[in-house]
Amino acid sequence: MKFLELYLFSKLRLSVQILVVSITIISCSNDNRNIEKLNDPELFHKTMQNLTDVIVYDIFSPPVASRIYVYPSIAAYETISFLNPQSYKSLSGQINGLEKISYPTDKNINLNLAALYAFNQVGEKFIFSKERMKFLNEDFQKKINNLKISYKTIKASKKFGNYVANHILNWAKKDNYNITRTYPKYSIKGADHYWKPTPPDYMDGIEPHWGKIRTMVLDSANMFPSKPPLKFDLTKGSPFQLQLQQVFEIGENLTDEQLNKASFWDCNPYVTHHKGHAMIATKKITPGGHWIGITAIASRMNKSDFSETVNAYANVSIALFDSFIACWDDKWKTLVVRPETLINKYYDDKWVPVLQTPPFPEYSSGHSVISRAAAVTLTDLYGENFSFVDTTELKYGLPKRKYKSFIHAAEEAAISRLYGGIHYIMSIEEGVIQGGKVGSHIVQKIQTKLN
């Protein structure tokens, strides 16, 4: 019996040794053969889409979502900037407070793979649904394992990716976000000209202190302030009253095309539908998420490689982040009342805008600001006459739309807010101007791709 046990143990040990040697041989032999698969930009597109899906699931507000996009994108960009210093320039020294990251020395590191790990590591820290993100990261790891890249490459790349992620996370902690979580909510003011919560849910104002968040490229939140809004005056024929009346009348006589534009650019992350005592909520991407989607479309059309794709996302996410800060700073300083509030009080108490009014002040239009800033950035990357079909909203039940350029898309996004019944024309026009200034400043101030 003892002899049999010894024999079986010896056979088992030999099998384990053979298995270990086999795994080692397979891992090492596949390194050079499959490493090129890590150059596929679809790996990064998929990773970005995973983050968008979690942002939608967690229902982050538009300004907060812009923060969730920007830090992982910068982490990925800073990682790939080491690929070729003659082609890509680090953002350290170009954006506020970011210090240089130490050069990677381990020859086993694949910087594309490290960028993916850095992106995921940072993104995971900013969302609520940790289990959902964990599942997506595990799925990502399976895909990497299926590429049969060597264990040494995976281990070294993950280690460097985590190092970059920690560097970016430590920098992010100093952007005043956590401090603003402790500030008081907006206290509703009684006079007619002040913003007030709107139907159907009368939600508290979102992010009244977002103007205090540290910017990336702008000197401050009020570097490019909007001009003062029209003086509040409901006297018939006054400039303000005429703009209020315009919102009311357009809302009553919308064409099918105007309705399509309003719906396509709604991008309200949380719309509620009430029927009796029942309430159903619809989740959608934020306006920033829509422009991240357009970035993906442009990158694929341009056949951008992995590094160019990361570069595009980083530049657009910076433009979105800073433009939200500039816009929100104006919103909570001017506190302009929404059209719906005045129309219900003075014109028609049953009037409902086509789009659900979002819970923050009116002036200026966030869509107008951030869309223009993103469009200016994308134009700088891909050119002025870059026509494309926008399929971003297909997964949310809306058809595709075609645009002659990024500016064309941004113009439609801006005017859609008038058709939606949630903005005065002054807010749209001034938002476009402000967004153009922010976007132009960013493309002039920072330099990423050198050739």
Short mmCIF file of C-alpha atoms in Angstrom, two decimals, residues 28 39 65 67 157 206 211 224 247 260 266 274 327 354 380:
data_model
loop_
_atom_site.label_atom_id
_atom_site.label_comp_id
_atom_site.label_asym_id
_atom_site.label_seq_id
_atom_site.Cartn_x
_atom_site.Cartn_y
_atom_site.Cartn_z
CA CYS A 28 7.55 33.07 -22.91
CA ASN A 39 -1.45 48.02 -30.70
CA ALA A 65 -19.04 62.84 -15.32
CA ARG A 67 -14.22 64.66 -14.01
CA SER A 157 2.85 46.60 -17.48
CA ILE A 206 -26.65 70.26 -8.94
CA GLY A 211 -16.69 76.70 -10.13
CA PHE A 224 -13.61 83.60 -19.92
CA VAL A 247 -39.29 79.85 -25.91
CA ASN A 260 -35.67 65.43 -33.56
CA ASP A 266 -31.15 65.78 -24.74
CA HIS A 274 -44.67 60.12 -14.01
CA CYS A 327 -20.04 77.31 -17.44
CA VAL A 354 -40.28 69.05 -24.72
CA ASP A 380 -7.77 70.94 -34.20
#
